[in-house]
Amino acid sequence: MPAEPADGAIRTPNAASAPTPAEPSVETSVETSVETSVETRGLEPVPEGERTGRVRELVPTWVAANISVLLLTMGAGLVIFNKLNIWQVLVVAIAAPVVSYGLVGLISIAGKRGGAPGMALSRAVFGQRGNLFPGALIWVARWGWETINAVSGAFAMLTVLDLLFGVRKNTALIVVTLVLFVGCTFLVSGLGISALRVCSTWSTYLFGAFSVLVLGYLVVESDWSAVFDKPAGSTAMMIAGIGTIAAGGISWVPSGPDFTRYLPRTASAKGMVGATIGGAAVVVIPMVLMGAVMAVGTPDLATAQDPVSFIGNLLPAWIAVPYLLIALVGMLLINSMSMYSAGFTAQTLGIKVPRAAAVSVNAVISLVFGFLLMVVATSFFGSFISFLTLLAVAFSAWIGVFGVDMLRRTSYDGAALLDTTRTSAYWYRGGYAWQAMTAWGAALAVGLLFTKVDWFGGPLAGTWIGRNGLGWAAGIFTSGLLYAVLPHTAAPAAPAAPDAAAEEPGLAAAGSLSN
C-alpha cells in the first residue's frame, strides 16, 4: 500500500485501478488525476491501495453533521412540550447520541469491509432488485431532511440580514436565500469527500469556539433559579425525548459506510464507533442543554414558525451574527453530506447519471419543498418533529436487517455489487433476497403501528411502546429478529479480508454463521 500523504488528506482515487463492473455503467467513473480535489468515484469499491483515510477524520465529520441551531429548538421542546427538567434533559442529551451514533458507527464498519457506499453494500443484503425498495424509501426520506436543513439555513441568512441591515423577510427574499443556500450545498457536495472533510474540520473549530462563547453568555445571563426549580416530567416523556433527539442520528445510519469506505481494512472498528459517537456528542450535548436553558426564559421558542430568529432576540448582535454565520456553514455541511449520500442512493436505484448530477435532483426537490415549508406551513416545530418521528421508523427497518447481516459476513464481492444482471452473485431469487424483504416490510408495518404524529396515529400508539415513542426501536428489533430466524441459503463467496479477524474478532466469529 502506498505511503499515506503527509498532510493526512484523503486522495481522490484513480478510476483506472478500480474493479471493472460486469457491464458498462455510470456507477463507475473516470478520473484523470489522483491529485484533483473533485471526487468522481461512484458506487465502485475503493481499491485497498487508495484507502488512506484515518479513523480520527470521522470526528470532525460527525461534528459537522450536527452543527445546526435546530438542536437548540429541540432542546427547548424537551422543556416546553415534554415538560422535562434540566437533569432529565441532560440524560436525554447524553443518551440520544450514544444510541443513534452508536448505530451509525457500527454500520460504518461495513464501509471499511466493502469499500463502497452504504446503499451499494445493501444490494448484497436485499438483492439487486430488492434493494430498490428500501433505497427508494430512504432516498425520499432524504428529501425531507434536506428540506428541513435548507429551510433552517435560509432562516439563518434572513436573521443575519435583519440583524445587520434591518431587512425584513418577504417571499422574494425567501426564494433568493433558499436558492443561494441550496446552490452552495450542491457545490460542496459535488466536490466530494475531500472537500467535505476540509470544510468539516474548519467549521468544527469555529463553531466550537463560538459555542463556548454563547455558553458563557448564558451562564452569566440566565435565571438559574428558574432553571433548577423546574419540576421533573414523566419517565415516558424522557424516553420519548431520547427517541426524538436520536432520530436525527438514526437518519445517518445508512450513510455511515459512505464516509468510511476510504479507511483501510485494518482500521479499528472500536475506534470508528468511538469517533462517531464522540464527534456527535460533543455538539449534541451542549446544544440541547443550551436550548433547554433558553426555553426557561423564552417559552414560545419551540412554537415559533421561524426556528432561528429567536437567537437574535436572546443574544447580543456581536455574538448572534458570527454565531449564526458559523452555524449557517454547519447547516450547509449537513445538507452537503446528506446530498452526497443521496447521490449514491439515487445511483443504486438505477438512475443513470453521475453522482453530481444525481445530487441536483435532491437540490431541486429541497428548493420546492423548502419554499412550501417557509411560506405555507404554520408550525415549523410541529412539522419537524412529525418528520423526525416518521424518518426514524423508515430507517430503522433497514438498520435491523443490515445490522444482523453484518454479523454473517465480513467482506463483500465488489464485482457482484456492481453487476445488476442475473449473473450477479447478489441476484438471489429473481433479484430479491426474500428473507431481507420480508423482515424489512414487517418491521416497517410494526414501526408505524406504534407511531403517532400530528396527522397520523397507528392503532398501537396508545400502548407503552407507543407512548414512549419507541416505534423506531420496535422496527429495529422486529427486522433484526425476523431476519435472524428466517432460513438462509449459503452466502455467495466473497473475497476474504485476511486481517478482518484480527481487527474484529467478535464480529468475525459471528461471521462463521454464514448466511
Short mmCIF file of C-alpha atoms in Angstrom, two decimals:
data_model
loop_
_atom_site.label_atom_id
_atom_site.label_comp_id
_atom_site.label_asym_id
_atom_site.label_seq_id
_atom_site.Cartn_x
_atom_site.Cartn_y
_atom_site.Cartn_z
CA MET A 1 0.00 0.00 0.00
CA PRO A 2 1.46 3.44 -0.89
CA ALA A 3 2.60 5.73 1.86
CA GLU A 4 -0.09 7.87 3.42
CA PRO A 5 0.01 11.56 2.33
CA ALA A 6 1.94 13.72 4.75
CA ASP A 7 -0.99 16.08 5.25
CA GLY A 8 -3.35 13.20 6.09
CA ALA A 9 -5.78 14.18 3.32
CA ILE A 10 -7.80 11.56 1.51
CA ARG A 11 -6.64 11.49 -2.09
CA THR A 12 -9.28 11.07 -4.74
CA PRO A 13 -8.87 7.65 -6.36
CA ASN A 14 -7.85 6.90 -9.89
CA ALA A 15 -10.67 5.01 -11.54
CA ALA A 16 -8.19 3.07 -13.64
CA SER A 17 -7.38 0.99 -10.58
CA ALA A 18 -10.99 0.31 -9.72
CA PRO A 19 -12.54 -3.08 -10.39
CA THR A 20 -14.33 -3.37 -13.70
CA PRO A 21 -18.07 -3.98 -13.41
CA ALA A 22 -19.81 -6.74 -15.27
CA GLU A 23 -21.36 -4.24 -17.66
CA PRO A 24 -20.69 -0.62 -18.64
CA SER A 25 -22.30 1.69 -16.12
CA VAL A 26 -22.19 5.27 -14.86
CA GLU A 27 -21.85 3.72 -11.42
CA THR A 28 -18.12 3.82 -12.11
CA SER A 29 -16.36 6.95 -13.24
CA VAL A 30 -13.14 8.06 -14.87
CA GLU A 31 -10.61 10.19 -13.02
CA THR A 32 -7.72 11.83 -14.85
CA SER A 33 -5.57 12.58 -11.81
CA VAL A 34 -5.40 11.33 -8.27
CA GLU A 35 -4.48 14.82 -7.09
CA THR A 36 -7.69 16.52 -8.16
CA SER A 37 -9.92 17.78 -5.36
CA VAL A 38 -13.11 16.74 -7.14
CA GLU A 39 -14.23 13.20 -6.37
CA THR A 40 -15.83 11.38 -9.27
CA ARG A 41 -15.83 7.84 -7.92
CA GLY A 42 -19.31 6.36 -7.90
CA LEU A 43 -20.54 3.09 -6.40
CA GLU A 44 -17.48 1.01 -7.23
CA PRO A 45 -15.48 -0.20 -4.22
CA VAL A 46 -12.36 1.80 -3.40
CA PRO A 47 -9.19 -0.25 -4.07
CA GLU A 48 -7.22 -1.10 -0.93
CA GLY A 49 -4.14 0.77 -2.18
CA GLU A 50 -6.10 4.03 -2.26
CA ARG A 51 -7.81 3.68 1.12
CA THR A 52 -5.59 6.08 3.05
CA GLY A 53 -8.17 7.64 5.36
CA ARG A 54 -7.73 7.87 9.12
CA VAL A 55 -10.22 6.98 11.83
CA ARG A 56 -9.73 10.32 13.59
CA GLU A 57 -11.08 12.10 10.50
CA LEU A 58 -14.52 10.77 11.45
CA VAL A 59 -14.64 13.10 14.47
CA PRO A 60 -14.95 16.40 12.51
CA THR A 61 -17.22 14.64 10.02
CA TRP A 62 -19.83 13.86 12.68
CA VAL A 63 -19.28 17.15 14.48
CA ALA A 64 -20.17 18.90 11.24
CA ALA A 65 -23.20 16.65 10.77
CA ASN A 66 -24.68 18.14 13.94
CA ILE A 67 -23.80 21.83 13.66
CA SER A 68 -27.37 23.03 13.50
CA VAL A 69 -29.35 25.54 15.55
CA LEU A 70 -32.23 23.08 15.28
CA LEU A 71 -30.68 21.29 18.26
CA LEU A 72 -31.39 24.44 20.31
CA THR A 73 -35.02 24.29 19.23
CA MET A 74 -35.21 20.58 20.03
CA GLY A 75 -33.68 21.16 23.46
CA ALA A 76 -36.33 23.81 24.07
CA GLY A 77 -39.01 21.35 23.01
CA LEU A 78 -37.90 18.93 25.72
CA VAL A 79 -38.70 21.59 28.31
CA ILE A 80 -41.85 23.05 26.77
CA PHE A 81 -43.60 20.03 25.27
CA ASN A 82 -42.08 17.10 27.15
CA LYS A 83 -42.12 19.04 30.46
CA LEU A 84 -38.64 17.81 31.46
CA ASN A 85 -36.36 19.49 33.96
CA ILE A 86 -32.70 20.26 33.30
CA TRP A 87 -31.42 16.98 34.77
CA GLN A 88 -33.76 14.93 32.60
CA VAL A 89 -32.69 16.98 29.58
CA LEU A 90 -29.07 16.12 30.44
CA VAL A 91 -29.92 12.40 30.43
CA VAL A 92 -31.64 12.78 27.06
CA ALA A 93 -28.74 14.79 25.63
CA ILE A 94 -26.23 12.10 26.61
CA ALA A 95 -28.30 9.02 25.74
CA ALA A 96 -29.52 10.17 22.31
CA PRO A 97 -26.12 10.47 20.56
CA VAL A 98 -24.83 7.31 22.23
CA VAL A 99 -27.80 5.32 20.91
CA SER A 100 -28.13 6.85 17.45
CA TYR A 101 -24.50 7.46 16.55
CA GLY A 102 -23.55 4.16 18.14
CA LEU A 103 -25.69 2.62 15.39
CA VAL A 104 -24.06 4.89 12.79
CA GLY A 105 -20.62 3.77 13.94
CA LEU A 106 -21.50 0.09 13.94
CA ILE A 107 -22.98 0.16 10.43
CA SER A 108 -19.99 2.25 9.29
CA ILE A 109 -17.81 -0.84 9.79
CA ALA A 110 -19.35 -2.23 6.60
CA GLY A 111 -17.76 0.68 4.72
CA LYS A 112 -14.21 -0.38 5.55
CA ARG A 113 -15.08 -4.02 4.84
CA GLY A 114 -16.57 -3.40 1.40
CA GLY A 115 -15.07 -0.04 0.42
CA ALA A 116 -18.40 1.02 -1.11
CA PRO A 117 -21.31 3.34 -0.15
CA GLY A 118 -23.93 2.00 2.26
CA MET A 119 -26.78 1.61 -0.20
CA ALA A 120 -24.47 -0.16 -2.67
CA LEU A 121 -23.49 -2.65 0.05
CA SER A 122 -27.19 -3.04 0.77
CA ARG A 123 -27.53 -4.83 -2.57
CA ALA A 124 -25.70 -7.78 -1.02
CA VAL A 125 -28.40 -7.96 1.65
CA PHE A 126 -31.65 -7.30 -0.22
CA GLY A 127 -30.71 -8.42 -3.73
CA GLN A 128 -30.21 -6.26 -6.80
CA ARG A 129 -33.93 -5.66 -7.28
CA GLY A 130 -34.99 -5.95 -3.68
CA ASN A 131 -32.63 -3.12 -2.68
CA LEU A 132 -34.68 -0.74 -4.82
CA PHE A 133 -37.47 -0.73 -2.22
CA PRO A 134 -35.60 0.38 0.91
CA GLY A 135 -33.37 2.50 -1.32
CA ALA A 136 -36.33 4.41 -2.74
CA LEU A 137 -37.82 4.99 0.73
CA ILE A 138 -34.50 6.22 2.14
CA TRP A 139 -33.98 8.49 -0.87
CA VAL A 140 -37.42 10.05 -0.43
CA ALA A 141 -36.79 10.45 3.31
CA ARG A 142 -33.63 12.40 2.48
CA TRP A 143 -35.75 14.89 0.57
CA GLY A 144 -37.42 15.82 3.82
CA TRP A 145 -34.14 16.04 5.74
CA GLU A 146 -32.56 18.23 3.08
CA THR A 147 -35.67 20.40 3.01
CA ILE A 148 -35.51 20.95 6.78
CA ASN A 149 -31.83 21.86 6.55
CA ALA A 150 -32.40 24.19 3.60
CA VAL A 151 -35.19 25.98 5.46
CA SER A 152 -33.03 26.34 8.58
CA GLY A 153 -30.16 27.72 6.52
CA ALA A 154 -32.42 30.18 4.73
CA PHE A 155 -33.89 31.35 8.04
CA ALA A 156 -30.37 31.85 9.39
CA MET A 157 -29.49 34.03 6.40
CA LEU A 158 -32.70 36.03 6.82
CA THR A 159 -31.99 36.55 10.52
CA VAL A 160 -28.47 37.83 9.81
CA LEU A 161 -29.82 40.27 7.20
CA ASP A 162 -32.37 41.51 9.73
CA LEU A 163 -29.78 41.97 12.49
CA LEU A 164 -27.22 43.70 10.30
CA PHE A 165 -29.34 45.74 7.92
CA GLY A 166 -32.89 45.66 9.25
CA VAL A 167 -34.09 43.81 6.13
CA ARG A 168 -37.38 42.03 6.81
CA LYS A 169 -38.18 38.76 5.12
CA ASN A 170 -40.61 38.58 2.23
CA THR A 171 -41.48 35.98 -0.37
CA ALA A 172 -38.90 37.18 -2.89
CA LEU A 173 -36.14 37.21 -0.27
CA ILE A 174 -37.15 33.73 0.90
CA VAL A 175 -36.69 32.43 -2.64
CA VAL A 176 -33.31 34.14 -3.02
CA THR A 177 -31.93 32.80 0.27
CA LEU A 178 -33.21 29.28 -0.44
CA VAL A 179 -31.63 29.24 -3.90
CA LEU A 180 -28.35 30.60 -2.54
CA PHE A 181 -28.19 28.07 0.29
CA VAL A 182 -29.12 25.05 -1.84
CA GLY A 183 -26.74 26.20 -4.59
CA CYS A 184 -23.82 26.32 -2.16
CA THR A 185 -24.85 22.93 -0.81
CA PHE A 186 -24.84 21.46 -4.31
CA LEU A 187 -21.39 22.90 -4.99
CA VAL A 188 -19.77 21.48 -1.86
CA SER A 189 -21.43 18.05 -2.10
CA GLY A 190 -20.46 17.82 -5.77
CA LEU A 191 -16.78 18.28 -4.93
CA GLY A 192 -16.78 15.05 -2.95
CA ILE A 193 -15.44 13.65 0.27
CA SER A 194 -12.12 15.53 0.34
CA ALA A 195 -13.86 18.91 0.24
CA LEU A 196 -16.36 17.77 2.86
CA ARG A 197 -13.58 16.73 5.22
CA VAL A 198 -11.69 20.02 4.89
CA CYS A 199 -14.83 22.09 5.46
CA SER A 200 -15.87 19.88 8.37
CA THR A 201 -12.55 20.35 10.15
CA TRP A 202 -12.56 24.14 9.98
CA SER A 203 -16.24 24.51 10.84
CA THR A 204 -15.65 22.28 13.89
CA TYR A 205 -13.02 24.66 15.28
CA LEU A 206 -15.03 27.81 14.58
CA PHE A 207 -18.37 26.52 15.81
CA GLY A 208 -16.78 25.07 18.93
CA ALA A 209 -15.16 28.39 19.82
CA PHE A 210 -18.34 30.41 19.41
CA SER A 211 -20.47 27.80 21.18
CA VAL A 212 -18.23 28.23 24.23
CA LEU A 213 -18.80 31.99 23.95
CA VAL A 214 -22.58 31.53 23.79
CA LEU A 215 -22.48 29.09 26.69
CA GLY A 216 -20.52 31.61 28.74
CA TYR A 217 -23.09 34.31 27.98
CA LEU A 218 -25.93 32.03 29.06
CA VAL A 219 -24.12 31.15 32.28
CA VAL A 220 -23.92 34.83 33.17
CA GLU A 221 -27.33 36.00 31.97
CA SER A 222 -29.69 33.07 32.66
CA ASP A 223 -32.04 32.87 35.63
CA TRP A 224 -30.57 29.70 37.11
CA SER A 225 -33.02 29.52 39.98
CA ALA A 226 -35.85 29.18 37.44
CA VAL A 227 -33.83 26.60 35.51
CA PHE A 228 -33.15 24.35 38.51
CA ASP A 229 -36.54 24.82 40.18
CA LYS A 230 -38.45 23.38 37.22
CA PRO A 231 -40.22 20.15 38.30
CA ALA A 232 -39.42 16.82 36.67
CA GLY A 233 -41.52 15.38 33.88
CA SER A 234 -42.61 11.80 33.37
CA THR A 235 -40.24 8.97 32.52
CA ALA A 236 -42.27 8.26 29.38
CA MET A 237 -41.67 11.79 28.11
CA MET A 238 -37.96 11.46 28.83
CA ILE A 239 -37.74 8.20 26.85
CA ALA A 240 -39.75 9.78 24.04
CA GLY A 241 -37.35 12.73 24.11
CA ILE A 242 -34.40 10.40 23.62
CA GLY A 243 -36.12 8.99 20.53
CA THR A 244 -36.83 12.46 19.15
CA ILE A 245 -33.24 13.67 19.51
CA ALA A 246 -31.87 10.30 18.35
CA ALA A 247 -33.98 10.36 15.18
CA GLY A 248 -31.63 12.82 13.52
CA GLY A 249 -28.68 10.49 14.11
CA ILE A 250 -30.62 7.42 13.02
CA SER A 251 -31.17 9.07 9.64
CA TRP A 252 -27.40 8.98 9.09
CA VAL A 253 -27.07 5.22 9.68
CA PRO A 254 -27.33 4.09 6.02
CA SER A 255 -24.82 6.84 5.12
CA GLY A 256 -22.22 5.71 7.65
CA PRO A 257 -20.30 3.49 5.17
CA ASP A 258 -20.18 6.37 2.67
CA PHE A 259 -17.72 8.16 4.95
CA THR A 260 -15.63 5.11 5.94
CA ARG A 261 -15.08 3.44 2.58
CA TYR A 262 -11.72 5.22 2.25
CA LEU A 263 -10.50 3.67 5.51
CA PRO A 264 -8.15 0.65 5.21
CA ARG A 265 -9.47 -2.74 6.27
CA THR A 266 -7.12 -2.64 9.25
CA ALA A 267 -8.83 0.46 10.70
CA SER A 268 -10.00 -0.12 14.27
CA ALA A 269 -13.72 -0.93 14.45
CA LYS A 270 -13.88 0.22 18.07
CA GLY A 271 -12.11 3.44 17.12
CA MET A 272 -14.64 4.07 14.34
CA VAL A 273 -17.58 3.69 16.71
CA GLY A 274 -15.92 5.82 19.38
CA ALA A 275 -15.01 8.60 16.94
CA THR A 276 -18.53 8.64 15.54
CA ILE A 277 -20.22 8.87 18.95
CA GLY A 278 -17.68 11.36 20.26
CA GLY A 279 -17.95 13.66 17.25
CA ALA A 280 -21.73 13.81 17.56
CA ALA A 281 -21.92 14.01 21.36
CA VAL A 282 -19.54 16.94 21.65
CA VAL A 283 -22.12 19.01 19.75
CA VAL A 284 -25.44 17.43 20.69
CA ILE A 285 -24.99 17.56 24.48
CA PRO A 286 -24.18 21.29 24.90
CA MET A 287 -26.58 22.40 22.16
CA VAL A 288 -29.56 20.54 23.61
CA LEU A 289 -28.75 21.82 27.10
CA MET A 290 -28.42 25.41 25.84
CA GLY A 291 -31.78 25.13 24.11
CA ALA A 292 -33.35 23.89 27.33
CA VAL A 293 -31.88 26.81 29.32
CA MET A 294 -33.05 29.31 26.70
CA ALA A 295 -36.57 27.85 26.81
CA VAL A 296 -37.00 28.63 30.52
CA GLY A 297 -36.83 32.35 29.81
CA THR A 298 -38.43 32.16 26.34
CA PRO A 299 -41.29 29.65 26.48
CA ASP A 300 -42.52 30.45 22.98
CA LEU A 301 -39.16 29.43 21.45
CA ALA A 302 -40.21 25.91 20.48
CA THR A 303 -43.52 27.03 18.99
CA ALA A 304 -42.11 29.71 16.69
CA GLN A 305 -42.65 29.33 12.95
CA ASP A 306 -39.08 30.52 12.47
CA PRO A 307 -36.68 28.21 14.38
CA VAL A 308 -33.68 30.57 14.10
CA SER A 309 -34.62 34.22 14.65
CA PHE A 310 -35.00 33.76 18.42
CA ILE A 311 -31.19 33.70 18.64
CA GLY A 312 -31.15 37.33 17.57
CA ASN A 313 -33.57 38.14 20.38
CA LEU A 314 -31.75 36.21 23.11
CA LEU A 315 -28.14 37.07 22.26
CA PRO A 316 -26.41 40.40 21.65
CA ALA A 317 -25.71 41.11 17.99
CA TRP A 318 -21.92 40.82 18.41
CA ILE A 319 -22.42 37.17 19.41
CA ALA A 320 -25.55 36.33 17.42
CA VAL A 321 -24.30 37.40 13.97
CA PRO A 322 -21.00 35.46 13.86
CA TYR A 323 -22.62 32.53 15.64
CA LEU A 324 -25.39 32.34 13.03
CA LEU A 325 -22.91 32.70 10.18
CA ILE A 326 -20.83 29.79 11.52
CA ALA A 327 -23.99 27.76 12.16
CA LEU A 328 -25.01 28.56 8.59
CA VAL A 329 -21.80 26.94 7.35
CA GLY A 330 -22.58 23.97 9.57
CA MET A 331 -26.08 23.57 8.18
CA LEU A 332 -24.66 23.84 4.68
CA LEU A 333 -22.27 21.00 5.50
CA ILE A 334 -25.06 18.86 6.94
CA ASN A 335 -27.03 19.30 3.75
CA SER A 336 -23.94 18.67 1.63
CA MET A 337 -23.26 15.40 3.45
CA SER A 338 -26.88 14.36 3.03
CA MET A 339 -26.88 15.20 -0.68
CA TYR A 340 -23.51 13.46 -1.10
CA SER A 341 -25.04 10.23 0.20
CA ALA A 342 -28.30 10.84 -1.66
CA GLY A 343 -26.36 10.87 -4.91
CA PHE A 344 -25.14 7.34 -4.22
CA THR A 345 -28.64 6.23 -3.24
CA ALA A 346 -30.03 7.58 -6.49
CA GLN A 347 -27.41 5.63 -8.44
CA THR A 348 -28.33 2.40 -6.66
CA LEU A 349 -31.90 2.98 -7.86
CA GLY A 350 -30.65 2.76 -11.44
CA ILE A 351 -30.73 6.48 -12.22
CA LYS A 352 -28.12 6.51 -14.99
CA VAL A 353 -26.37 9.79 -14.24
CA PRO A 354 -23.10 10.64 -12.49
CA ARG A 355 -23.27 11.20 -8.73
CA ALA A 356 -23.05 15.01 -9.01
CA ALA A 357 -25.98 15.04 -11.43
CA ALA A 358 -27.96 12.77 -9.12
CA VAL A 359 -27.36 15.28 -6.32
CA SER A 360 -29.01 18.00 -8.41
CA VAL A 361 -32.33 16.12 -8.28
CA ASN A 362 -32.36 16.39 -4.48
CA ALA A 363 -31.35 20.03 -4.71
CA VAL A 364 -34.38 20.90 -6.84
CA ILE A 365 -36.72 18.93 -4.58
CA SER A 366 -35.41 20.66 -1.43
CA LEU A 367 -35.98 24.02 -3.10
CA VAL A 368 -39.62 23.27 -3.86
CA PHE A 369 -40.46 21.69 -0.50
CA GLY A 370 -38.43 24.32 1.36
CA PHE A 371 -40.45 27.12 -0.19
CA LEU A 372 -43.69 25.43 0.82
CA LEU A 373 -42.49 24.94 4.40
CA MET A 374 -41.33 28.54 4.77
CA VAL A 375 -44.35 30.17 3.17
CA VAL A 376 -47.28 27.81 3.73
CA ALA A 377 -46.61 25.81 6.94
CA THR A 378 -47.96 27.37 10.14
CA SER A 379 -45.76 25.46 12.63
CA PHE A 380 -42.18 24.60 11.78
CA PHE A 381 -41.51 22.70 15.00
CA GLY A 382 -44.63 20.53 14.73
CA SER A 383 -43.82 19.64 11.13
CA PHE A 384 -40.20 18.97 12.06
CA ILE A 385 -40.97 16.60 14.96
CA SER A 386 -43.54 14.69 12.89
CA PHE A 387 -40.98 14.31 10.14
CA LEU A 388 -38.26 13.11 12.54
CA THR A 389 -40.61 10.52 14.04
CA LEU A 390 -41.53 9.02 10.68
CA LEU A 391 -37.93 9.29 9.47
CA ALA A 392 -36.71 7.14 12.36
CA VAL A 393 -39.30 4.45 11.57
CA ALA A 394 -38.40 4.42 7.87
CA PHE A 395 -34.69 3.98 8.55
CA SER A 396 -34.99 1.56 11.47
CA ALA A 397 -36.48 -1.24 9.36
CA TRP A 398 -33.37 -1.18 7.14
CA ILE A 399 -30.99 -0.93 10.12
CA GLY A 400 -32.15 -4.17 11.74
CA VAL A 401 -31.76 -6.24 8.58
CA PHE A 402 -28.43 -4.75 7.52
CA GLY A 403 -27.03 -4.92 11.05
CA VAL A 404 -27.79 -8.62 11.50
CA ASP A 405 -26.38 -9.32 8.06
CA MET A 406 -23.10 -7.72 9.15
CA LEU A 407 -22.78 -10.46 11.77
CA ARG A 408 -22.89 -13.03 8.97
CA ARG A 409 -20.41 -11.58 6.52
CA THR A 410 -17.10 -9.75 6.89
CA SER A 411 -16.48 -9.00 3.20
CA TYR A 412 -18.37 -8.09 0.02
CA ASP A 413 -17.93 -9.12 -3.59
CA GLY A 414 -17.17 -5.83 -5.37
CA ALA A 415 -17.92 -7.14 -8.85
CA ALA A 416 -21.23 -8.62 -7.71
CA LEU A 417 -22.27 -5.31 -6.14
CA LEU A 418 -21.94 -3.56 -9.50
CA ASP A 419 -23.38 -6.37 -11.62
CA THR A 420 -27.11 -5.66 -11.78
CA THR A 421 -27.82 -8.53 -14.18
CA ARG A 422 -28.91 -12.09 -13.48
CA THR A 423 -25.27 -13.15 -13.41
CA SER A 424 -24.67 -11.25 -10.17
CA ALA A 425 -23.88 -13.28 -7.06
CA TYR A 426 -26.33 -10.95 -5.32
CA TRP A 427 -29.20 -11.65 -7.69
CA TYR A 428 -30.61 -14.36 -5.38
CA ARG A 429 -34.12 -15.38 -6.49
CA GLY A 430 -35.45 -13.11 -9.20
CA GLY A 431 -33.29 -10.28 -7.93
CA TYR A 432 -34.70 -10.45 -4.38
CA ALA A 433 -33.46 -11.80 -1.07
CA TRP A 434 -36.86 -12.75 0.26
CA GLN A 435 -35.70 -13.08 3.88
CA ALA A 436 -34.47 -9.50 3.95
CA MET A 437 -37.53 -8.17 2.12
CA THR A 438 -39.91 -9.99 4.48
CA ALA A 439 -38.15 -8.72 7.60
CA TRP A 440 -37.93 -5.17 6.24
CA GLY A 441 -41.59 -4.97 5.23
CA ALA A 442 -42.84 -6.44 8.51
CA ALA A 443 -40.67 -4.05 10.55
CA LEU A 444 -41.90 -1.05 8.61
CA ALA A 445 -45.50 -2.02 9.38
CA VAL A 446 -44.76 -2.70 13.05
CA GLY A 447 -42.97 0.64 13.46
CA LEU A 448 -45.95 2.53 12.03
CA LEU A 449 -48.40 0.63 14.25
CA PHE A 450 -46.72 2.13 17.34
CA THR A 451 -46.20 5.62 15.91
CA LYS A 452 -48.26 8.78 16.37
CA VAL A 453 -47.67 12.18 14.77
CA ASP A 454 -49.84 15.23 14.18
CA TRP A 455 -51.66 13.78 11.17
CA PHE A 456 -51.21 10.02 11.66
CA GLY A 457 -51.68 7.61 14.52
CA GLY A 458 -51.07 3.87 14.50
CA PRO A 459 -53.60 1.61 16.26
CA LEU A 460 -50.98 0.62 18.86
CA ALA A 461 -49.74 4.17 19.54
CA GLY A 462 -51.50 4.14 22.92
CA THR A 463 -49.51 1.17 24.22
CA TRP A 464 -46.41 1.51 26.42
CA ILE A 465 -44.14 1.33 23.36
CA GLY A 466 -46.18 3.95 21.53
CA ARG A 467 -46.47 6.34 24.49
CA ASN A 468 -42.71 6.19 24.97
CA GLY A 469 -42.07 6.96 21.31
CA LEU A 470 -40.32 3.65 20.69
CA GLY A 471 -41.84 2.76 17.34
CA TRP A 472 -38.38 3.09 15.75
CA ALA A 473 -36.90 0.68 18.33
CA ALA A 474 -39.70 -1.80 17.64
CA GLY A 475 -38.80 -1.58 13.96
CA ILE A 476 -35.13 -2.37 14.53
CA PHE A 477 -35.98 -5.26 16.88
CA THR A 478 -38.58 -6.73 14.51
CA SER A 479 -36.46 -6.58 11.37
CA GLY A 480 -33.34 -7.88 13.09
CA LEU A 481 -35.13 -10.75 14.82
CA LEU A 482 -37.07 -11.85 11.73
CA TYR A 483 -34.01 -11.70 9.51
CA ALA A 484 -32.03 -13.72 12.03
CA VAL A 485 -34.56 -16.55 12.37
CA LEU A 486 -35.69 -16.88 8.74
CA PRO A 487 -33.89 -19.73 6.91
CA HIS A 488 -30.97 -18.64 4.76
CA THR A 489 -29.13 -20.33 1.95
CA ALA A 490 -25.35 -20.28 1.77
CA ALA A 491 -23.95 -16.83 1.13
CA PRO A 492 -22.18 -16.27 -2.21
CA ALA A 493 -18.42 -16.39 -2.00
CA ALA A 494 -16.71 -13.05 -1.47
CA PRO A 495 -13.04 -12.11 -1.37
CA ALA A 496 -11.77 -12.73 2.15
CA ALA A 497 -10.23 -9.93 4.18
CA PRO A 498 -7.18 -11.59 5.77
CA ASP A 499 -6.91 -9.03 8.56
CA ALA A 500 -10.60 -8.77 9.41
CA ALA A 501 -10.44 -11.40 12.12
CA ALA A 502 -7.57 -9.63 13.82
CA GLU A 503 -9.41 -6.32 13.93
CA GLU A 504 -12.90 -7.58 14.73
CA PRO A 505 -12.62 -10.96 16.44
CA GLY A 506 -16.14 -10.95 17.82
CA LEU A 507 -17.76 -9.99 14.55
CA ALA A 508 -15.55 -12.38 12.62
CA ALA A 509 -16.60 -15.24 14.87
CA ALA A 510 -20.23 -14.37 14.31
CA GLY A 511 -19.48 -14.35 10.59
CA SER A 512 -18.80 -18.06 10.77
CA LEU A 513 -22.60 -18.46 10.96
CA SER A 514 -22.62 -17.92 7.20
CA ASN A 515 -25.90 -16.83 5.76
#
